[in-house]
mmCIF file of C-alpha atoms in Angstrom:
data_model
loop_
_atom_site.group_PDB
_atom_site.id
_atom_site.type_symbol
_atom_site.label_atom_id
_atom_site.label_comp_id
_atom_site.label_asym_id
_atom_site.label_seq_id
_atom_site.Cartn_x
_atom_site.Cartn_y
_atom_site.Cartn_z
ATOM 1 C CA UNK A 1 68.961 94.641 43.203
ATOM 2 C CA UNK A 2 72.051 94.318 41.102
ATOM 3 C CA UNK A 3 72.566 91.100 39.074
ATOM 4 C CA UNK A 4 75.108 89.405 41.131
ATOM 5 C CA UNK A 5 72.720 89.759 44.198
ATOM 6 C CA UNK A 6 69.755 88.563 42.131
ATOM 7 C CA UNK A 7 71.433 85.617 41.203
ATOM 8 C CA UNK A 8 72.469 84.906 44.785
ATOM 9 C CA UNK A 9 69.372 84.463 46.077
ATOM 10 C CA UNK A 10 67.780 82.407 42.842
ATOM 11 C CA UNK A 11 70.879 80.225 43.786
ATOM 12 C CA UNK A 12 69.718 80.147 47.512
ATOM 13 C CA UNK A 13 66.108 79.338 46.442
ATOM 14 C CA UNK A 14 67.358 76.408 43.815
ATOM 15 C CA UNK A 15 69.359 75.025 47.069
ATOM 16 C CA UNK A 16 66.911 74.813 49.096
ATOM 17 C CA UNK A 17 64.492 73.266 47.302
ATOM 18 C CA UNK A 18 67.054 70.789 45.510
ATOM 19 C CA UNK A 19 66.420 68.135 48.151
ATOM 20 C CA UNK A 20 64.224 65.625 47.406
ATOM 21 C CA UNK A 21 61.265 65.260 49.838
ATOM 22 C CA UNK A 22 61.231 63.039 53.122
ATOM 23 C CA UNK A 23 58.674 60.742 53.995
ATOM 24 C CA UNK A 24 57.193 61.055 57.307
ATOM 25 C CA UNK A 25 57.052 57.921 60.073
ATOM 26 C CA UNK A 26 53.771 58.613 60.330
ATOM 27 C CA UNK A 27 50.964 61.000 59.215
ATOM 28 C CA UNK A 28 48.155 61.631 61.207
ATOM 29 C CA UNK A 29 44.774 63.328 60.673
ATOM 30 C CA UNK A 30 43.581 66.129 63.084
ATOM 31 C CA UNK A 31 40.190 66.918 61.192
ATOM 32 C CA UNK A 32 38.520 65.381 58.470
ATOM 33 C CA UNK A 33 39.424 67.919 55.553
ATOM 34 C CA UNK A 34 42.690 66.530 53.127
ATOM 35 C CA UNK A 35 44.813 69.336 54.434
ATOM 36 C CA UNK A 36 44.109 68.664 58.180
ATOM 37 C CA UNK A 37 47.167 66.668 58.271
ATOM 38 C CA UNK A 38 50.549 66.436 60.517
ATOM 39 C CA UNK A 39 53.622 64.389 59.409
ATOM 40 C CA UNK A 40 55.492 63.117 62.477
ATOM 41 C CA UNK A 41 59.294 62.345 62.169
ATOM 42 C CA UNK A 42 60.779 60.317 64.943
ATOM 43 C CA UNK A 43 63.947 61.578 66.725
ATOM 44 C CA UNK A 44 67.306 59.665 65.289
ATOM 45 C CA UNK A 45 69.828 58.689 67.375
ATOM 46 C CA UNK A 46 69.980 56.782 70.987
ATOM 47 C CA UNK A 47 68.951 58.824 74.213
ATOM 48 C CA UNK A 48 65.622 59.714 76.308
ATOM 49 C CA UNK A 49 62.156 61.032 75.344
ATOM 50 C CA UNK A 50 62.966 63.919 72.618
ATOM 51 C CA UNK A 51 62.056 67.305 72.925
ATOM 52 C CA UNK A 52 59.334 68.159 70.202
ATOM 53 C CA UNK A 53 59.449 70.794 67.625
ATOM 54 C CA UNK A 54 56.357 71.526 65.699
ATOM 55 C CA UNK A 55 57.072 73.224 62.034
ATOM 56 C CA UNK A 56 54.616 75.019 60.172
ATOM 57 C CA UNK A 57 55.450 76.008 56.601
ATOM 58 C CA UNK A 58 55.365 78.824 54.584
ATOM 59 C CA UNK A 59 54.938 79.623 50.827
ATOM 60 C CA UNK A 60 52.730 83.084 51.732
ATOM 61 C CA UNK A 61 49.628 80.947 53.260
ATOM 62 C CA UNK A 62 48.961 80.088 49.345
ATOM 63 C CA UNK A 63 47.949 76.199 48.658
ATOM 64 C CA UNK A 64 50.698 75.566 45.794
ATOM 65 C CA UNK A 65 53.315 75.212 48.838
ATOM 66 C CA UNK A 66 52.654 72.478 51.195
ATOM 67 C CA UNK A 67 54.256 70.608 54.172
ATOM 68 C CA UNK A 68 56.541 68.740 51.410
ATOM 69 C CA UNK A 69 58.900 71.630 50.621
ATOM 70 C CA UNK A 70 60.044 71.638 54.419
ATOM 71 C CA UNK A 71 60.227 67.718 55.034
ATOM 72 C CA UNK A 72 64.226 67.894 53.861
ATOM 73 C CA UNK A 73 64.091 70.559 56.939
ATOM 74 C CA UNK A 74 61.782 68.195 59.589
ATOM 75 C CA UNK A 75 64.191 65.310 58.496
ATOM 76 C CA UNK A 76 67.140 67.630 59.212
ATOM 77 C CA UNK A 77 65.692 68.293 62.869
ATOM 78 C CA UNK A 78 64.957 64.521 63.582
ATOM 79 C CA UNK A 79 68.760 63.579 62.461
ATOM 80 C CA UNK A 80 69.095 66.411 65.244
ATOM 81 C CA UNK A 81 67.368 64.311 67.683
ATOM 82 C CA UNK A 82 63.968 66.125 67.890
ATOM 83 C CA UNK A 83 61.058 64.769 66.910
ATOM 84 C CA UNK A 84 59.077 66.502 64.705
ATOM 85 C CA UNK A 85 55.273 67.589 64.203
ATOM 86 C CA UNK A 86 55.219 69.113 60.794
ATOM 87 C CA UNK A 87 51.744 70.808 60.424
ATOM 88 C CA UNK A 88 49.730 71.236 57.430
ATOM 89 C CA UNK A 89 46.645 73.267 56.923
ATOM 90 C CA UNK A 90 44.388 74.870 54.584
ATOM 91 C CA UNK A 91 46.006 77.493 52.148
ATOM 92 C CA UNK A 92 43.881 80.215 49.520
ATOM 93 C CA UNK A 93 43.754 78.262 46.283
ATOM 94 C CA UNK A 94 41.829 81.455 44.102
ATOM 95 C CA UNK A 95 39.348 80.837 41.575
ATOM 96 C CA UNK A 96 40.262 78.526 38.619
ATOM 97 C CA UNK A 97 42.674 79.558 36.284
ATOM 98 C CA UNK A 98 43.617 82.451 38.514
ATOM 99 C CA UNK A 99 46.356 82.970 40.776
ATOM 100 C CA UNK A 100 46.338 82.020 44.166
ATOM 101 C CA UNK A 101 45.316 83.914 47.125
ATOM 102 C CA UNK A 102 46.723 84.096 50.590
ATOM 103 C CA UNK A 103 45.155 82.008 53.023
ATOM 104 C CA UNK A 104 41.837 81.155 53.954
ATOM 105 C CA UNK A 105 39.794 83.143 56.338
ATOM 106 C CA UNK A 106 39.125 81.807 58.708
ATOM 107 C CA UNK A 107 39.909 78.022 57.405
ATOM 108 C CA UNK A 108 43.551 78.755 57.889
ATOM 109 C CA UNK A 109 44.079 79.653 61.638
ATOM 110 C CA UNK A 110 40.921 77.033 62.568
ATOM 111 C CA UNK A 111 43.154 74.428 61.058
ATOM 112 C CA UNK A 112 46.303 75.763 63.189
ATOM 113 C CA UNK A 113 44.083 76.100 66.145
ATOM 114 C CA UNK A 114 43.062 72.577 66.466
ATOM 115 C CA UNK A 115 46.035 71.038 65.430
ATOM 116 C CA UNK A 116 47.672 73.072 68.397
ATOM 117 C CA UNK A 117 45.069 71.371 70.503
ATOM 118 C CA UNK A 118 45.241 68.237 69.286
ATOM 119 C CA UNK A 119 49.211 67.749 69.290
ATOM 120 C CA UNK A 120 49.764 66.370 72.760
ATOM 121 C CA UNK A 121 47.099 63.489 72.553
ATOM 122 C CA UNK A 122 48.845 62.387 69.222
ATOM 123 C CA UNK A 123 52.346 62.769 70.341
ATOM 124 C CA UNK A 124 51.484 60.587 73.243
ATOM 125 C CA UNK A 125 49.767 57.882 71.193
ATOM 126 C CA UNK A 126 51.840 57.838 68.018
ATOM 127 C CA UNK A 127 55.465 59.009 68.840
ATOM 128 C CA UNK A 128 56.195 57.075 72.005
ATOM 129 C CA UNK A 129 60.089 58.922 72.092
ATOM 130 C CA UNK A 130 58.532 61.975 72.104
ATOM 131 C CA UNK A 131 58.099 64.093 75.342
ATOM 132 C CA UNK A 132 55.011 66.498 74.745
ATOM 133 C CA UNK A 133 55.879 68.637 78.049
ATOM 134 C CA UNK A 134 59.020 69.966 76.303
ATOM 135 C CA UNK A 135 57.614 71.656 72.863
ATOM 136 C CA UNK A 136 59.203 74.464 70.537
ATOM 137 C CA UNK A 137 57.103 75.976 67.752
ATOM 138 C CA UNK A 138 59.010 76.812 64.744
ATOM 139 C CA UNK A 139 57.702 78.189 61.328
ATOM 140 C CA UNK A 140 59.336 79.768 57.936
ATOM 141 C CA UNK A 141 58.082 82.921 56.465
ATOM 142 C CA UNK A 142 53.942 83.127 56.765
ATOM 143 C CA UNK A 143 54.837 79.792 58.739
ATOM 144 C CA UNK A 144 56.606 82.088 61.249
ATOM 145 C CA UNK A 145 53.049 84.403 61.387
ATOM 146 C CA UNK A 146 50.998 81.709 62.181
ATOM 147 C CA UNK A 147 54.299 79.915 64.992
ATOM 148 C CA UNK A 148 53.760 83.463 66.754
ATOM 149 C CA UNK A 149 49.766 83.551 66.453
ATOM 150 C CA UNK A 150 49.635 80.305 67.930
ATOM 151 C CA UNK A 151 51.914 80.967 70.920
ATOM 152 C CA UNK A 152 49.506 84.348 71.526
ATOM 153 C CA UNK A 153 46.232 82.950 71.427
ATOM 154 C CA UNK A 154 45.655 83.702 75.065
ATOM 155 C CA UNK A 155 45.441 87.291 74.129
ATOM 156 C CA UNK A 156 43.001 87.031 71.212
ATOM 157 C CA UNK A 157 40.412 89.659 71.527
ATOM 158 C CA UNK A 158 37.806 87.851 74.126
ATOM 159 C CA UNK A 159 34.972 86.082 72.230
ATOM 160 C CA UNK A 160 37.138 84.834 69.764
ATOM 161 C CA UNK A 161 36.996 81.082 68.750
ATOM 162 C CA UNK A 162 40.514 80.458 68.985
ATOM 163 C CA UNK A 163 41.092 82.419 72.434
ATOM 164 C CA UNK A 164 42.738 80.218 75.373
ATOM 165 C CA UNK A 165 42.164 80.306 78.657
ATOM 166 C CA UNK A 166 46.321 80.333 79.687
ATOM 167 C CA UNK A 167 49.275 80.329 77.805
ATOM 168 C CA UNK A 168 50.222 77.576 75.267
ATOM 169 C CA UNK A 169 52.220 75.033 76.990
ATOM 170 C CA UNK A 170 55.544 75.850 75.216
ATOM 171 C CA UNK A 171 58.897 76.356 75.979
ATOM 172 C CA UNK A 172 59.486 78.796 73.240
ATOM 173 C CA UNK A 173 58.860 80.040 69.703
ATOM 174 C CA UNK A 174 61.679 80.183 66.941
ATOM 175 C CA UNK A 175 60.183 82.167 64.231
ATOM 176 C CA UNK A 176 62.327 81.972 60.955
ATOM 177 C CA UNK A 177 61.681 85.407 58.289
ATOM 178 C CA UNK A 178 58.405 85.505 60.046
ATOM 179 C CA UNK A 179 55.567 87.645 58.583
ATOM 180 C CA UNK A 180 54.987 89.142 62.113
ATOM 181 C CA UNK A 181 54.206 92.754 61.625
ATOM 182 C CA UNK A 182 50.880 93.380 59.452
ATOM 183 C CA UNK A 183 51.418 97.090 59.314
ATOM 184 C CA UNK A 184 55.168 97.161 57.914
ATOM 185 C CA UNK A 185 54.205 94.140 55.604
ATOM 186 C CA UNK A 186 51.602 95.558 54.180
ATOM 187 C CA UNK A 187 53.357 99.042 53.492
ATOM 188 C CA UNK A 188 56.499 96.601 51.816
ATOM 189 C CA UNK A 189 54.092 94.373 50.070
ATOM 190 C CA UNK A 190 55.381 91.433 50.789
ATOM 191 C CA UNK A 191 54.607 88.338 49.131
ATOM 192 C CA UNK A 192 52.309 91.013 46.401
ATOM 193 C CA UNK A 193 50.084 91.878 48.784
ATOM 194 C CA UNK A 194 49.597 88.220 50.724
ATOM 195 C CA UNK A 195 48.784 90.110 54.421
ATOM 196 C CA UNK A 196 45.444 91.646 52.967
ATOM 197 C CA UNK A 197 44.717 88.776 51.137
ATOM 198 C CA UNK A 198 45.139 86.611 53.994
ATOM 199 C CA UNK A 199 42.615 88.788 55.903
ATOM 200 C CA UNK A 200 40.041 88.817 53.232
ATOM 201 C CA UNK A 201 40.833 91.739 50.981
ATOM 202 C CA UNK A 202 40.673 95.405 51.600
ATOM 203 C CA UNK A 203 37.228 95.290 53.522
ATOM 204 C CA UNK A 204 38.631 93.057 55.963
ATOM 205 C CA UNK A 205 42.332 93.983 56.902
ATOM 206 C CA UNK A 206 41.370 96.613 59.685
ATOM 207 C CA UNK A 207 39.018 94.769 61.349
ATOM 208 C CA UNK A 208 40.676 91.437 61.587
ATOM 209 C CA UNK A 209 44.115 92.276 62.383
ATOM 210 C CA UNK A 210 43.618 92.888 66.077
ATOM 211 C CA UNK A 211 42.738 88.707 65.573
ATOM 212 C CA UNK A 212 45.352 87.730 62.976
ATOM 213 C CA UNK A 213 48.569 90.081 63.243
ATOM 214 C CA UNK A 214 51.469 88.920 65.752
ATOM 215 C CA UNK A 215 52.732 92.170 66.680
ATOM 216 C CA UNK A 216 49.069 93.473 68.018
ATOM 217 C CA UNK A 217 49.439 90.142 70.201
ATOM 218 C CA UNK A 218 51.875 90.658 72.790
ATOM 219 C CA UNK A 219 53.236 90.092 75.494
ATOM 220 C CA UNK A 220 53.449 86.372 75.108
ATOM 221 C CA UNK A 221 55.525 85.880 78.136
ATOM 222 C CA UNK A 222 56.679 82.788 76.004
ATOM 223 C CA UNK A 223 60.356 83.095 74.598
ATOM 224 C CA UNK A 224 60.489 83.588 71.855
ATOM 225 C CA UNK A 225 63.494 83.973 68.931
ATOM 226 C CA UNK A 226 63.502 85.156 65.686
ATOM 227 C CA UNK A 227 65.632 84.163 63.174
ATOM 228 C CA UNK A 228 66.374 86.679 60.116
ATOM 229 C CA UNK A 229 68.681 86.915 57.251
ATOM 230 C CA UNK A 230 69.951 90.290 56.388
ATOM 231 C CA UNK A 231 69.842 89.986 52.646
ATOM 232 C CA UNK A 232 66.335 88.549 52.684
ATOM 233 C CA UNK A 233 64.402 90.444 50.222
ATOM 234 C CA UNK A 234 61.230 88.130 50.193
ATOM 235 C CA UNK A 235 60.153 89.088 54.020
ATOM 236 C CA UNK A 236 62.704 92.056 54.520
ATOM 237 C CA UNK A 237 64.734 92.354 58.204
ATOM 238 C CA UNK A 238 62.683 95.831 58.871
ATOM 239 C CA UNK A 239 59.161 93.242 59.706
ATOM 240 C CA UNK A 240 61.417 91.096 62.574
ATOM 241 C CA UNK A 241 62.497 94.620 63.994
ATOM 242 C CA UNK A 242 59.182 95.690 63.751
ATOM 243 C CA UNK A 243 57.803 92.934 65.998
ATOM 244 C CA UNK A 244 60.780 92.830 68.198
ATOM 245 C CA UNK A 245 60.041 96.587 68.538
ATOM 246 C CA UNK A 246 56.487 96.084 69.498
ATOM 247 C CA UNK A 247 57.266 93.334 71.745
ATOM 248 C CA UNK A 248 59.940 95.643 73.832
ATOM 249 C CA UNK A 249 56.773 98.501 74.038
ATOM 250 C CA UNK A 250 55.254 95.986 75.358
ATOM 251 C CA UNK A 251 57.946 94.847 78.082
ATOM 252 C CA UNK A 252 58.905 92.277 76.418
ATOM 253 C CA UNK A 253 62.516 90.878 74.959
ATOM 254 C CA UNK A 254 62.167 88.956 72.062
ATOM 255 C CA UNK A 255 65.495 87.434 70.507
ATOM 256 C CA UNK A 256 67.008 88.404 67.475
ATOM 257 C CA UNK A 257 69.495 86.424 65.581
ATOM 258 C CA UNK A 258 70.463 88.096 62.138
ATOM 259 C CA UNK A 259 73.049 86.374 59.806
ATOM 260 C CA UNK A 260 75.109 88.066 57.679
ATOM 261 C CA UNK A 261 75.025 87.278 53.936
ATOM 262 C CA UNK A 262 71.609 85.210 54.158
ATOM 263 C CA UNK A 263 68.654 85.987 51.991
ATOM 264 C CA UNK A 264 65.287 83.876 52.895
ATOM 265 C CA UNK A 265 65.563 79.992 52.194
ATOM 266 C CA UNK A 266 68.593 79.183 53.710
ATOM 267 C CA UNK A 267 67.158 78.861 57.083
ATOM 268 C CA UNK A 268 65.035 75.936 56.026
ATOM 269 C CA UNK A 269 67.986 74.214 53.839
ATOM 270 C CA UNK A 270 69.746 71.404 55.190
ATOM 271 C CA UNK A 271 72.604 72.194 53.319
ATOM 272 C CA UNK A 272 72.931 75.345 54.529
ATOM 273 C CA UNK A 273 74.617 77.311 57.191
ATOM 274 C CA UNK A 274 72.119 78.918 58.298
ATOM 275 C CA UNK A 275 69.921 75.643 59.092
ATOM 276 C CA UNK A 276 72.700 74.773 61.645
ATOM 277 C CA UNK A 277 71.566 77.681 63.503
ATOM 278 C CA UNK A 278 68.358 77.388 63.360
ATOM 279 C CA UNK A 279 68.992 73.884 65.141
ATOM 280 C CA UNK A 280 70.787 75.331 67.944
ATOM 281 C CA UNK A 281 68.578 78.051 68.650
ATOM 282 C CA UNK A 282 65.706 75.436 68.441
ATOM 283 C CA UNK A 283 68.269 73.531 71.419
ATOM 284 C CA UNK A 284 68.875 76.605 73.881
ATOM 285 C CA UNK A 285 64.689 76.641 74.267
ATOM 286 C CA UNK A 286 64.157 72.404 73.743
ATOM 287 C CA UNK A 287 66.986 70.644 75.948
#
């Protein structure tokens, strides 16, 4: 990476995370642990029940990123005239002292899981200009893994605790630099190594991945788009074409939208470009 491009992206990451965050309407608890949390934001502007987009973050499943680093972005959608379900859950804090670890196994798609379930009973009781029968699932980075994993719980291996009987009651996914491909993450090391971590270490990654890894979960028969900047060098373009590969193996088309000149946190900035699109792909599934 030469200097200039280096000191693109540091200037994409300072943008995005220049904006101060947003306070939610309302938070709401789906479980009894601190993290089992969802911020709703209600939908701006004058018109009819809003279509509902549910965000989960990313920050490589680790617990120094939380929900607040993508409230500029859920505020952004509500001015938009969604409302918004922005999901938090429980992230691999490490031992103390030490640096964090990816996720939480399985703590981390449990929390996902129920919140899934509980959304429409809490969109129906706290955000009365919501309408919970039109729902797209967006996520960022390891946000986008777990946006895919939840739309493809149907096809969990049978006997598994977060297996559904049907397909999730969506009208699409919009997966933003998601970590959907285990195999090609892995092999790039993205995030140092966060996809074995997230699985439980070495021991672990083979086994779980049939239960864990997007691309081994398809088809969805859910549309689904993803989102990908071409200079992103935190979740590189090759994972998206790896899961849009798999998905077409599997007869399956699965959008994707590259943009030129866009490294990773752009798609998440309000004051970016990119963000604009991610609204209007969020639209062509939502209205």
């Amino acid at each position: 990476m030469t200097d200039d491009v280096a000191a693109a992206r540091a200037a994409e990451e300072e943008s995005a995370f220049s904006h101060p965050p947003v306070d939610p309407d309302v938070t709401v608890a789906y479980g009894d642990d601190p993290d089992q949390l969802i911020d709703f934001h209600v939908p701006r502007g004058p018109g009819g029940p809003a279509p509902v987009v549910v965000v989960l973050h990313g920050g490589a499943w680790r617990a120094p990123y939380d929900r607040r680093h993508v409230s500029p972005f859920a505020a952004f959608l509500a001015g938009r005239g969604f409302a918004v379900a922005s999901v938090e859950y429980r992230r691999g804090a490490g031992e103390p002292g030490g640096a964090p670890v990816a996720g939480r196994w399985p703590d981390t798609f449990d929390d996902v899981a129920g919140a899934m379930d509980a959304l429409p009973g809490l969109i129906r009781e706290r955000v009365p200009g919501a309408d919970p029968r039109r729902v797209v699932l967006t996520g960022h980075s390891a946000g986008g893994q777990l946006a895919l994993w939840a739309a493809a719980r149907h096809l969990l291996p049978v006997g598994s605790a977060w297996r559904t009987d049907r397909p999730a009651p969506l009208r699409g996914v919009v997966a933003l630099a998601p970590i959907a491909d285990f195999e090609v993450a892995d092999k790039l090391d993205v995030c140092g190594g966060a996809v074995r971590q997230l699985l439980g270490g070495d021991d672990w990654f083979a086994s779980r991945r049939a239960s864990a890894d997007p691309a081994s979960l398809l088809p969805t028969g859910i549309a689904t788009t993803l989102v990908q900047g071409r200079a992103d060098d935190v979740v590189p373009q090759a994972v998206a074409e790896a899961y849009a590969d798999a998905a077409a193996k599997a007869g399956e088309v699965v959008g994707v939208t590259l943009l030129e000149d866009v490294g990773h946190f752009p798609l998440i900035d309000p004051g970016a470009d990119a963000c604009a699109v991610v609204a209007e792909e969020i639209a062509q599934l939502a209205w």
